[in-house]
Coordinates of C-alpha atoms and ligand atoms in Angstrom, one line a residue:
X1 CA 0.0 0.0 0.0
X2 CA 1.4 3.4 -1.0
X3 CA 0.3 6.9 -1.4
X4 CA -1.4 7.6 -4.8
X5 CA 1.5 9.9 -6.0
X6 CA 4.0 7.1 -5.4
X7 CA 2.0 4.3 -7.0
X8 CA -0.6 4.3 -9.7
X9 CA -4.0 2.6 -9.4
X10 CA -2.8 -0.5 -11.3
X11 CA 0.4 -1.0 -9.4
X12 CA 1.6 -4.3 -7.9
X13 CA 0.0 -5.4 -4.7
X14 CA 2.0 -4.3 -1.6
X15 CA 2.5 -6.8 1.2
X16 CA 2.5 -4.5 4.2
X17 CA -0.6 -3.1 5.8
X18 CA -0.8 0.7 5.3
X19 CA -0.3 3.4 7.8
X20 CA -3.4 5.4 8.2
X21 CA -1.9 8.7 6.9
X22 CA -3.6 11.6 5.3
X23 CA -2.7 11.1 1.6
X24 CA -5.0 8.9 -0.5
X25 CA -4.3 5.2 -0.3
X26 CA -4.0 3.0 -3.4
X27 CA -3.1 -0.6 -3.4
X28 CA -4.1 -4.2 -2.8
X29 CA -4.9 -5.8 0.5
X30 CA -6.5 -9.0 1.8
X31 CA -9.3 -7.2 3.5
X32 CA -11.1 -3.9 3.7
X33 CA -13.3 -3.3 6.7
X34 CA -15.9 -0.5 6.7
X35 CA -16.5 0.9 10.2
X36 CA -14.4 1.2 13.4
X37 CA -17.2 0.5 15.9
X38 CA -17.0 -2.6 18.1
X39 CA -17.5 -4.8 15.0
X40 CA -14.8 -3.2 12.9
X41 CA -12.3 -3.3 15.8
X42 CA -12.9 -7.0 16.5
X43 CA -12.7 -7.9 12.9
X44 CA -9.4 -6.0 12.4
X45 CA -8.0 -7.7 15.5
X46 CA -9.0 -11.1 14.1
X47 CA -7.6 -10.3 10.7
X48 CA -4.2 -9.2 12.2
X49 CA -4.1 -12.4 14.2
X50 CA -4.5 -14.3 10.9
X51 CA -1.7 -12.3 9.3
X52 CA -4.1 -10.7 6.8
X53 CA -3.3 -7.2 5.5
X54 CA -6.3 -5.0 6.3
X55 CA -7.5 -1.4 6.6
X56 CA -10.5 0.0 8.3
X57 CA -12.3 3.0 6.8
X58 CA -14.3 5.0 9.4
X59 CA -16.5 8.0 8.8
X60 CA -16.0 9.4 12.3
X61 CA -12.8 10.8 13.7
X62 CA -12.4 8.1 16.2
X63 CA -13.4 4.5 17.1
X64 CA -16.6 3.5 18.8
X65 CA -19.3 3.6 16.1
X66 CA -22.7 4.0 17.8
X67 CA -20.9 5.1 20.9
X68 CA -18.9 7.7 19.0
X69 CA -21.9 9.4 17.5
X70 CA -24.6 9.0 20.2
X71 CA -23.3 11.5 22.8
X72 CA -26.6 12.9 23.8
X73 CA -27.2 13.6 27.5
X74 CA -27.9 10.4 29.4
X75 CA -26.7 8.0 26.6
X76 CA -26.2 4.7 28.2
X77 CA -26.3 1.0 27.1
X78 CA -29.4 -1.0 28.0
X79 CA -27.4 -4.2 28.4
X80 CA -25.4 -4.6 31.6
X81 CA -21.7 -3.7 31.4
X82 CA -20.3 -7.0 32.4
X83 CA -22.1 -8.5 29.4
X84 CA -21.8 -5.7 26.9
X85 CA -18.1 -6.2 26.5
X86 CA -15.7 -8.3 24.4
X87 CA -14.9 -11.8 25.5
X88 CA -12.2 -12.7 23.0
X89 CA -9.4 -11.9 25.4
X90 CA -9.5 -13.2 29.0
X91 CA -7.0 -10.7 30.3
X92 CA -9.0 -7.8 28.8
X93 CA -12.2 -8.9 30.4
X94 CA -10.6 -9.6 33.7
X95 CA -8.7 -6.3 33.9
X96 CA -11.3 -3.8 32.6
X97 CA -13.4 -2.4 35.4
X98 CA -16.8 -1.0 34.6
X99 CA -18.0 1.5 37.0
X100 CA -21.8 1.2 36.7
X101 CA -24.3 -1.6 36.1
X102 CA -25.2 0.1 32.7
X103 CA -22.2 1.8 31.1
X104 CA -22.5 5.4 30.0
X105 CA -21.5 6.5 26.5
X106 CA -18.3 8.1 27.7
X107 CA -17.2 4.9 29.5
X108 CA -18.1 2.8 26.4
X109 CA -16.0 5.1 24.2
X110 CA -13.1 4.9 26.7
X111 CA -13.4 1.1 26.4
X112 CA -13.3 1.1 22.6
X113 CA -10.3 3.4 22.6
X114 CA -8.6 1.2 25.2
X115 CA -9.2 -1.9 23.0
X116 CA -7.8 -0.1 19.9
X117 CA -4.6 0.8 21.9
X118 CA -4.2 -2.4 23.7
X119 CA -4.4 -4.5 20.6
X120 CA -2.3 -2.1 18.5
X121 CA -5.0 -1.4 16.0
X122 CA -4.6 2.3 15.3
X123 CA -2.1 1.9 12.5
X124 CA -4.8 0.4 10.3
X125 CA -7.7 2.7 11.2
X126 CA -8.3 5.5 8.7
X127 CA -10.7 8.0 10.3
X128 CA -12.7 10.8 8.7
X129 CA -13.2 8.7 5.6
X130 CA -16.5 7.8 4.1
X131 CA -16.6 4.8 1.8
X132 CA -18.5 5.9 -1.4
X133 CA -18.4 2.8 -3.5
X134 CA -17.3 -0.9 -3.6
X135 CA -17.2 -2.7 -6.9
X136 CA -16.5 -6.4 -7.4
X137 CA -14.1 -7.4 -10.2
X138 CA -15.1 -10.9 -11.2
X139 CA -12.0 -11.5 -13.3
X140 CA -9.7 -10.9 -10.3
X141 CA -12.0 -11.8 -7.5
X142 CA -11.4 -8.5 -5.8
X143 CA -13.3 -5.6 -4.5
X144 CA -12.3 -2.1 -5.3
X145 CA -13.3 0.3 -2.5
X146 CA -13.3 4.1 -3.1
X147 CA -13.6 6.8 -0.5
X148 CA -14.4 10.5 -0.2
X149 CA -10.7 11.1 0.4
X150 CA -9.6 9.6 -2.9
X151 CA -8.6 6.3 -1.5
X152 CA -8.8 3.4 -4.0
X153 CA -8.0 0.1 -2.4
X154 CA -8.4 -3.3 -3.9
X155 CA -9.0 -6.2 -1.5
X156 CA -9.9 -9.9 -1.7
X157 CA -12.5 -9.5 1.0
X158 CA -14.9 -6.7 2.1
X159 CA -16.4 -6.7 5.6
X160 CA -19.2 -4.3 6.2
X161 CA -19.0 -3.5 9.9
X162 CA -21.3 -0.5 9.4
X163 CA -23.5 -1.0 12.4
X164 CA -27.3 -1.3 12.7
X165 CA -28.0 2.2 14.1
X166 CA -25.6 4.4 12.2
X167 CA -27.7 6.2 9.7
X168 CA -29.8 8.9 11.4
X169 CA -33.5 9.4 10.4
X170 CA -34.2 13.1 10.1
X171 CA -37.8 13.6 9.1
X172 CA -38.3 15.8 6.1
X173 CA -40.7 18.3 7.7
X174 CA -41.6 21.3 5.6
X175 CA -39.5 24.3 6.7
X176 CA -37.0 22.0 8.4
X177 CA -34.0 24.3 7.8
X178 CA -35.9 27.5 8.7
X179 CA -35.5 27.1 12.5
X180 CA -33.4 30.0 13.7
X181 CA -31.9 28.3 16.8
X182 CA -29.5 25.4 17.1
X183 CA -30.8 21.9 16.2
X184 CA -29.4 18.6 17.3
X185 CA -30.0 15.0 16.4
X186 CA -29.4 12.5 19.3
X187 CA -27.5 10.2 16.9
X188 CA -25.1 13.0 15.8
X189 CA -24.6 14.9 18.9
X190 CA -21.9 17.6 19.1
X191 CA -18.6 16.7 20.8
X192 CA -18.6 19.9 22.9
X193 CA -21.0 19.9 25.8
X194 CA -24.4 21.4 25.0
X195 CA -25.8 23.6 27.8
X196 CA -29.5 24.0 27.8
X197 CA -29.6 26.2 31.0
X198 CA -32.2 28.9 30.7
X199 CA -33.3 27.7 27.3
X200 CA -36.7 26.7 26.0
X201 CA -36.1 23.3 24.3
X202 CA -38.3 21.2 22.0
X203 CA -37.7 17.5 21.5
X204 CA -39.3 15.4 18.8
X205 CA -39.5 11.7 19.5
X206 CA -40.1 9.4 22.5
X207 CA -37.9 6.4 21.7
X208 CA -35.0 5.2 23.7
X209 CA -32.7 8.2 23.0
X210 CA -35.4 10.7 24.0
X211 CA -36.4 8.6 27.1
X212 CA -32.7 8.7 28.3
X213 CA -32.2 12.4 27.5
X214 CA -35.5 14.0 28.5
X215 CA -35.0 13.8 32.3
X216 CA -31.5 15.4 32.0
X217 CA -32.6 18.1 29.5
X218 CA -35.6 18.9 31.6
X219 CA -33.5 19.4 34.7
X220 CA -31.3 21.9 32.8
X221 CA -33.7 23.8 30.6
X222 CA -36.1 26.6 31.4
X223 CA -38.8 24.6 29.6
X224 CA -39.0 21.4 27.6
X225 CA -41.7 20.5 25.2
X226 CA -41.9 16.9 24.2
X227 CA -43.5 16.0 20.9
X228 CA -44.7 12.4 21.1
X229 CA -46.1 10.5 18.2
X230 CA -46.3 7.1 19.8
X231 CA -46.0 6.5 23.6
X232 CA -43.3 3.9 24.4
X233 CA -42.9 1.4 27.2
X234 CA -40.0 2.0 29.5
X235 CA -38.8 0.1 32.6
X236 CA -36.6 1.6 35.3
X237 CA -32.9 0.9 35.0
X238 CA -32.1 1.0 38.7
X239 CA -28.6 1.8 37.6
X240 CA -25.9 2.3 40.1
X241 CA -22.3 1.4 40.8
X242 CA -21.4 -2.2 40.0
X243 CA -21.8 -4.5 43.0
X244 CA -18.2 -5.6 43.7
X245 CA -19.3 -9.0 45.0
X246 CA -21.4 -9.6 41.8
X247 CA -18.4 -8.5 39.6
X248 CA -16.0 -10.8 41.5
X249 CA -18.4 -13.7 41.2
X250 CA -18.7 -13.2 37.4
X251 CA -15.0 -12.7 36.9
X252 CA -14.3 -15.9 38.9
X253 CA -15.8 -17.8 36.0
X254 CA -16.2 -15.3 33.1
X255 CA -16.1 -18.0 30.5
X256 CA -18.9 -19.9 32.2
X257 CA -20.9 -16.7 32.4
X258 CA -20.4 -16.0 28.7
X259 CA -21.3 -19.5 27.8
X260 CA -24.5 -19.4 29.8
X261 CA -25.4 -16.0 28.2
X262 CA -24.9 -17.5 24.7
X263 CA -27.6 -19.9 25.5
X264 CA -30.2 -17.2 26.2
X265 CA -32.5 -16.2 23.3
X266 CA -31.1 -12.6 23.3
X267 CA -27.6 -13.7 24.2
X268 CA -27.7 -11.9 27.6
X269 CA -29.4 -12.2 31.0
X270 CA -28.4 -15.6 32.3
X271 CA -28.1 -14.2 35.8
X272 CA -31.9 -13.3 35.6
X273 CA -33.2 -15.6 32.9
X274 CA -36.7 -15.8 31.4
X275 CA -39.1 -17.8 33.4
X276 CA -40.4 -20.9 31.6
X277 CA -44.1 -20.4 32.4
X278 CA -47.0 -18.8 30.6
X279 CA -48.4 -15.5 31.9
X280 CA -51.8 -17.1 31.7
X281 CA -51.0 -20.1 33.8
X282 CA -50.7 -18.2 37.1
X283 CA -53.2 -16.3 39.3
X284 CA -53.6 -12.6 38.9
X285 CA -51.9 -12.1 42.3
X286 CA -49.0 -14.3 41.3
X287 CA -48.6 -12.6 38.0
X288 CA -48.6 -9.2 39.6
X289 CA -45.9 -10.3 42.1
X290 CA -43.7 -11.6 39.3
X291 CA -44.0 -8.5 37.3
X292 CA -43.3 -6.4 40.4
X293 CA -40.1 -8.4 41.1
X294 CA -38.9 -7.9 37.5
X295 CA -39.8 -4.2 37.7
X296 CA -37.8 -3.7 40.8
X297 CA -34.9 -5.6 39.3
X298 CA -35.0 -3.2 36.4
X299 CA -34.2 -3.2 32.7
X300 CA -34.8 -5.5 29.8
X301 CA -35.3 -8.8 31.8
X302 CA -38.8 -7.5 32.5
X303 CA -39.9 -9.2 29.3
X304 CA -38.6 -12.5 30.7
X305 CA -41.3 -12.6 33.4
X306 CA -43.1 -15.2 31.3
X307 CA -42.3 -17.3 28.3
X308 CA -45.2 -16.2 26.1
X309 CA -45.1 -12.4 26.4
X310 CA -44.0 -12.1 22.8
X311 CA -46.1 -15.0 21.5
X312 CA -49.6 -14.6 22.9
X313 CA -51.5 -11.4 22.7
X314 CA -53.4 -12.1 25.9
X315 CA -50.2 -12.7 27.8
X316 CA -48.6 -9.6 26.3
X317 CA -51.6 -7.5 27.5
X318 CA -51.0 -8.5 31.1
X319 CA -47.5 -7.0 30.9
X320 CA -48.7 -3.9 29.0
X321 CA -51.4 -3.3 31.6
X322 CA -48.9 -3.7 34.4
X323 CA -46.7 -0.9 32.9
X324 CA -49.7 1.3 32.3
X325 CA -50.6 1.0 36.0
X326 CA -47.0 2.0 36.9
X327 CA -47.4 5.1 34.7
X328 CA -50.7 6.0 36.4
X329 CA -48.9 5.7 39.8
X330 CA -46.0 7.9 38.8
X331 CA -47.6 10.7 36.8
X332 CA -49.7 13.0 38.8
X333 CA -51.8 14.6 36.0
X334 CA -54.2 11.9 34.8
X335 CA -54.5 13.5 31.3
X336 CA -50.7 13.5 30.9
X337 CA -50.5 9.9 32.3
X338 CA -53.1 8.8 29.8
X339 CA -51.1 10.3 27.0
X340 CA -48.0 8.6 28.1
X341 CA -49.6 5.2 28.1
X342 CA -48.6 3.1 25.2
X343 CA -51.3 1.1 23.5
X344 CA -49.3 -1.2 21.2
X345 CA -47.9 -4.6 22.0
X346 CA -45.2 -4.3 24.7
X347 CA -41.8 -5.4 23.4
X348 CA -42.8 -5.0 19.8
X349 CA -40.7 -1.8 19.7
X350 CA -37.6 -2.3 21.7
X351 CA -38.4 -1.9 25.4
X352 CA -36.7 1.3 26.7
X353 CA -34.8 1.5 30.0
X354 CA -34.9 4.8 31.9
X355 CA -33.9 6.7 34.9
X356 CA -36.7 9.0 36.0
X357 CA -38.6 9.3 32.7
X358 CA -42.2 9.2 33.8
X359 CA -41.6 11.4 36.9
X360 CA -40.1 14.1 34.6
X361 CA -43.6 14.8 33.4
X362 CA -44.5 15.9 36.9
X363 CA -42.1 18.9 36.5
X364 CA -43.8 22.2 36.0
X365 CA -41.3 23.1 33.1
X366 CA -42.2 20.0 31.0
X367 CA -45.1 19.8 28.5
X368 CA -46.2 16.8 26.5
X369 CA -47.7 17.3 23.1
X370 CA -49.5 14.6 21.2
X371 CA -48.3 14.8 17.6
X372 CA -49.9 11.4 16.9
X373 CA -53.3 13.1 17.0
X374 CA -52.2 16.5 15.7
X375 CA -49.1 15.8 13.5
X376 CA -46.3 18.2 13.0
X377 CA -47.1 20.3 9.9
X378 CA -43.9 22.4 9.7
X379 CA -40.8 23.6 11.4
X380 CA -40.9 27.3 11.7
X381 CA -38.2 29.9 12.4
X382 CA -39.3 30.0 16.1
X383 CA -40.3 26.4 16.7
X384 CA -42.9 24.2 15.1
X385 CA -46.5 24.1 14.0
X386 CA -48.8 21.1 14.5
X387 CA -52.2 20.9 12.9
X388 CA -53.4 22.2 16.3
X389 CA -51.1 24.9 17.5
X390 CA -47.8 26.8 17.2
X391 CA -45.0 26.0 19.7
X392 CA -42.0 28.2 20.4
X393 CA -38.5 27.3 21.6
X394 CA -34.8 28.2 21.4
X395 CA -33.3 24.8 20.6
X396 CA -34.7 21.8 18.8
X397 CA -33.7 18.2 19.4
X398 CA -34.5 15.5 17.0
X399 CA -34.6 12.2 18.8
X400 CA -36.1 10.6 15.7
X401 CA -34.0 7.5 15.5
X402 CA -32.3 5.7 12.6
X403 CA -32.7 4.2 9.2
X404 CA -31.8 1.0 10.9
X405 CA -29.9 -2.0 9.7
X406 CA -29.9 -1.2 6.0
X407 CA -29.5 2.7 5.9
X408 CA -25.7 2.8 5.9
X409 CA -25.2 -0.2 3.7
X410 CA -27.5 1.3 1.0
X411 CA -25.8 4.7 1.1
X412 CA -22.6 3.0 -0.3
X413 CA -22.8 2.2 -4.0
X414 CA -22.1 -1.5 -3.7
X415 CA -21.9 -3.3 -7.0
X416 CA -21.5 -7.1 -7.1
X417 CA -21.2 -9.6 -9.9
X418 CA -22.5 -8.7 -13.4
X419 CA -23.0 -5.1 -12.4
X420 CA -25.8 -5.8 -9.9
X421 CA -26.3 -3.0 -7.4
X422 CA -27.2 -3.7 -3.8
X423 CA -29.6 -0.8 -3.9
X424 CA -31.5 -2.6 -6.6
X425 CA -31.3 -6.0 -5.1
X426 CA -32.7 -4.8 -1.8
X427 CA -35.3 -2.6 -3.4
X428 CA -38.1 -4.6 -1.8
X429 CA -36.2 -5.1 1.5
X430 CA -32.9 -6.7 2.5
X431 CA -32.1 -10.3 1.4
X432 CA -29.2 -12.1 2.9
X433 CA -28.1 -15.6 3.7
X434 CA -27.5 -15.9 7.5
X435 CA -27.2 -12.1 7.7
X436 CA -23.6 -12.7 6.6
X437 CA -23.5 -13.2 2.9
X438 CA -25.4 -11.9 -0.1
X439 CA -26.0 -13.8 -3.4
X440 CA -24.4 -11.9 -6.2
X441 CA -21.9 -10.2 -3.9
X442 CA -19.0 -12.7 -3.5
X443 CA -16.4 -12.2 -0.7
X444 CA -18.6 -9.6 1.0
X445 CA -19.6 -10.2 4.6
X446 CA -21.9 -8.1 6.7
X447 CA -21.4 -8.1 10.5
X448 CA -24.8 -8.2 12.3
X449 CA -26.5 -7.8 8.9
X450 CA -30.2 -8.0 8.3
X451 CA -31.3 -11.6 8.7
X452 CA -29.1 -12.2 11.7
X453 CA -30.1 -11.8 15.4
X454 CA -28.1 -8.5 15.8
X455 CA -30.3 -5.9 17.3
X456 CA -32.4 -8.4 19.2
X457 CA -29.4 -9.6 21.1
X458 CA -26.5 -8.3 23.1
X459 CA -24.7 -6.8 20.1
X460 CA -21.2 -7.5 21.4
X461 CA -22.0 -11.3 21.5
X462 CA -23.5 -11.2 18.0
X463 CA -20.6 -9.2 16.7
X464 CA -18.0 -11.6 18.1
X465 CA -19.9 -14.6 16.7
X466 CA -19.9 -13.0 13.3
X467 CA -16.2 -12.0 13.5
X468 CA -15.3 -15.6 14.5
X469 CA -17.4 -17.1 11.6
X470 CA -16.0 -14.7 9.0
X471 CA -12.4 -15.2 10.2
X472 CA -12.8 -19.0 10.2
X473 CA -14.4 -18.8 6.7
X474 CA -11.5 -16.8 5.2
X475 CA -9.0 -19.1 6.9
X476 CA -10.8 -22.1 5.4
X477 CA -10.8 -20.6 1.9
X478 CA -7.1 -19.9 2.2
X479 CA -6.3 -23.5 3.3
X480 CA -8.4 -24.8 0.4
X481 CA -6.6 -22.5 -2.0
X482 CA -10.0 -20.9 -2.9
X483 CA -10.4 -17.3 -4.0
X484 CA -14.1 -16.8 -3.7
X485 CA -17.2 -17.6 -1.7
X486 CA -20.8 -16.5 -2.4
X487 CA -24.2 -17.3 -1.0
X488 CA -26.5 -19.1 -3.5
X489 CA -29.8 -17.6 -4.4
X490 CA -31.6 -20.7 -3.2
X491 CA -30.0 -20.6 0.2
X492 CA -30.8 -16.9 0.5
X493 CA -34.4 -17.4 -0.5
X494 CA -34.8 -20.1 2.1
X495 CA -33.1 -17.9 4.7
X496 CA -35.3 -14.9 4.1
X497 CA -38.4 -17.2 4.3
X498 CA -37.1 -18.6 7.6
X499 CA -36.4 -15.2 9.1
X500 CA -40.0 -14.1 8.2
X501 CA -41.5 -17.4 9.4
X502 CA -39.8 -17.1 12.8
X503 CA -41.0 -13.5 13.2
X504 CA -44.5 -14.4 12.1
X505 CA -44.8 -16.8 15.0
X506 CA -44.4 -13.9 17.4
X507 CA -46.0 -10.5 18.1
X508 CA -43.0 -8.6 16.7
X509 CA -44.5 -7.7 13.3
X510 CA -47.6 -6.2 15.0
X511 CA -46.4 -2.6 15.3
X512 CA -44.6 0.1 13.4
X513 CA -41.1 -0.6 14.7
X514 CA -37.7 0.2 13.2
X515 CA -37.1 -3.6 13.2
X516 CA -39.6 -3.5 10.3
X517 CA -38.3 -0.3 8.7
X518 CA -41.7 1.2 9.5
X519 CA -40.2 4.3 11.0
X520 CA -38.8 5.6 7.7
X521 CA -41.3 6.9 5.2
X522 CA -41.1 4.8 2.0
X523 CA -39.0 2.0 3.4
X524 CA -40.2 -1.5 2.6
X525 CA -41.8 -3.2 5.5
X526 CA -39.8 -6.4 6.2
X527 CA -38.9 -7.8 9.6
X528 CA -35.1 -7.6 9.4
X529 CA -33.5 -9.3 12.5
X530 CA -33.8 -13.0 13.2
X531 CA -35.2 -13.9 16.6
X532 CA -33.2 -16.3 18.8
X533 CA -29.4 -16.3 19.1
X534 CA -28.6 -19.9 20.3
X535 CA -30.3 -21.7 17.4
X536 CA -28.8 -19.2 14.9
X537 CA -25.2 -19.6 16.2
X538 CA -25.6 -23.4 16.2
X539 CA -26.9 -23.2 12.6
X540 CA -24.0 -21.0 11.5
X541 CA -21.5 -23.5 13.0
X542 CA -23.3 -26.3 11.1
X543 CA -23.1 -24.5 7.9
X544 CA -19.3 -24.0 8.3
X545 CA -18.8 -27.6 9.4
X546 CA -20.6 -28.8 6.3
X547 CA -18.1 -27.0 4.1
X548 CA -20.1 -23.8 3.9
X549 CA -23.4 -25.3 2.9
X550 CA -25.5 -22.8 0.9
X551 CA -22.4 -21.0 -0.5
X552 CA -20.5 -21.7 -3.7
X553 CA -16.8 -21.3 -3.6
X554 CA -13.9 -21.7 -5.9
Ligands
LIG1 P1 -36.4 5.3 17.9 O1 -36.7 4.2 18.9 O2 -36.7 4.9 16.5 O3 -37.4 6.5 18.3 C1 -37.6 7.6 17.4 C2 -38.7 8.4 17.9 O4 -38.9 9.5 17.0 C3 -40.0 7.7 18.0 O5 -40.7 8.1 19.1 C4 -40.7 8.1 16.7 O6 -42.1 8.0 16.8 C5 -40.3 9.5 16.6 N1 -40.4 10.0 15.3 C6 -39.8 9.6 14.1 N2 -40.2 10.3 13.1 C7 -41.1 11.2 13.5 C8 -42.0 12.1 12.9 N3 -41.9 12.3 11.6 N4 -42.8 12.8 13.6 C9 -42.9 12.6 15.0 N5 -42.1 11.7 15.6 C10 -41.3 11.0 14.9 O7 -35.0 5.9 17.9 P2 -34.0 6.1 19.2 O8 -32.8 6.8 18.8 O9 -34.8 6.6 20.3 O10 -33.6 4.6 19.6 C11 -33.1 3.7 18.7 C12 -32.6 2.5 19.4 O11 -31.3 2.9 20.0 C13 -33.4 1.9 20.5 O12 -34.4 1.1 20.1 C14 -32.3 1.2 21.3 O13 -32.0 0.0 20.8 C15 -31.1 2.1 21.2 P3 -42.9 6.6 16.3 O14 -42.7 5.7 17.4 O15 -42.2 6.2 15.0 O16 -44.3 7.0 16.1

C-alpha cells in the first residue's frame, strides 16, 4: 500500500498493511473493513491475528461507532456492562473495570479506545473517511473500494462493519431548515457539551434516545416541550455502581458466564433468565408479584417474566397493563399519564430502559404534546407548528432514530457480480443468507447484517460470533486455496423465508417498529432481524462444518 502519488492505481500489490496517513491510499490488501465500531475493531484484530493485510475506513474521527456518535445527555447502554463487552481476550475482560451496572456512552467510548490501543489497531484505522463505493471485479475476485478522500483500495474480502443504528433518520418536515436556533440529532450529537440552561427546548420523538435524554434536559432547561407521536414502554434501569461481589463472582468464571449467556435467546441475561411459564397459567396475584419483582430488578429482563409475552397477545396485554398501572402511579396529572400510556404490543418496539422518565412529566417546566393526534405540519423559524397549534422554543432536538440495519449499507454504491447494485437487489427489503452473505456479492460479509439476530441480542456477542465465523471462513478458503465464496440464491431465498416465518410466529411484526423499517417513510416493511441467538449460532456453525453449505466457492 502506497500513497497515490507514489504508486498508480494499477500497481503491484503491496504486502504491508498501510499506515493510516492523510494522503490517498492506493493498493491491494486481503481485507477492507468498513466501520471502526465494536464490530470493525474486533474484525481487524482477528484479521491481524491471521496475518491478513487490512485497513478500516471510518467516517468518524475516532473509534466507537454507535458510541462515538450518540453523545446525547444520558446516553447509556441498556445491556449490563459485564455482558456488553468483548470476550475474545480473557485478560482484557478480567482487567477492565466497569463503574456502573449500565455503562455510560463516555465509558463505552473509553473502552473502545482502550481496545484499539491495547491490541495495537490504530495503524490500520483510517478516520474521517467515508466509503463511497465498492465494486466487485469478477476477473480478479477482488473488491475495489473508493472513499471521499480519494482512496482506491483493492481487496480480496470486504467486511461491512457499518452498524445497525448508524444512519440517522431526520424527518423531512416542511421548513426544516428555517428554524433560527440550534438543532441537534441525538444520533449526531456535538462533541462539545451542550448547555440548555435557561433555554426553551423542543424535542421530537419518544424512543430510547429521548427517554434517556429527556430527564436530563428537563433538569437543565427553562422549559422542555416533548412532541410524542407514539408513547413507548419503559422500565426503570435501577442503575448504580457495579456491585463488587457480583463482579467478583462473574470474573471468577467469566467464560462460564459468557457460555450461559450465549444460550439465552437474546444472548444476555443468564443471571436473571426468562421464566419458563405462561403469563396465563398463574393467578392474577402471582402474575402481579412476578412483574413487580422484575420491575424492581430493572431493565430488559422485565420481558422475561413469562415465556409467552411475545407469543400470545393475551399474555402480552398483562405485561402492558402492568406498565400502564405504573405510569398511572408515577404521573400526577391523569391526562398526561393517559397520553404517556402506550397502547401497542409491549416489546414489539424495543423496550426502553430509563432513569426518572415518567416522573419528569410531573415537573412544571415539561409539557407533553400529542403529535400522533395532531401531527407536525412544519418547522418554523421560532419552533414548530402542528395541525393544532404553534410552539416556540430556542433549541430543537431530533430524537427521531435511525434508518436502521440497512440505511448505511445502502448509502454506499455496492456493485456485485454482473453489475448488480445492492440498492436494486434490496429494493423490496434486504435479502441475505445468515445475515452474513449476499447472493451476487462474493467475498462480501456483513457483520450483524439483516437476517441475523443482531439488534435483538447483546450486540457484542453477535458481533463476536460473526467475526469468528468470517475469520474462520476466510481461513478455510485460504487453506483450500480458494479465492471466492458466495451465497447461493436458493440458500438466500430459504433464509429470508425462515427469518420471516420465525418473526410471524411472534408478536414482533404487529407494530410500526424500526425492526420492520416502518419508522422511515417509503422504506419497505420487512422484519429484518432473526429472533433467537442460540439456534442461529448453532446453525452458522453447522453451515461451516458442512463446508459452507449454501455457499458456492472456488
Ligand atoms: P427510535 O426508537 O426509532 O425513536 C424515534 C422516535 O422519533 C419515536 O418516538 C418516533 O415515533 C419519533 N419520530 C420519528 N419520526 C417522527 C416524525 N416524523 N414525527 C414525529 N415523531 C417521529 O430511535 P431512538 O434513537 O430513540 O432509539 C433507537 C434504538 O437505540 C433503540 O431502540 C435502542 O435499541 C437504542 P414513532 O414511534 O415512530 O411514532
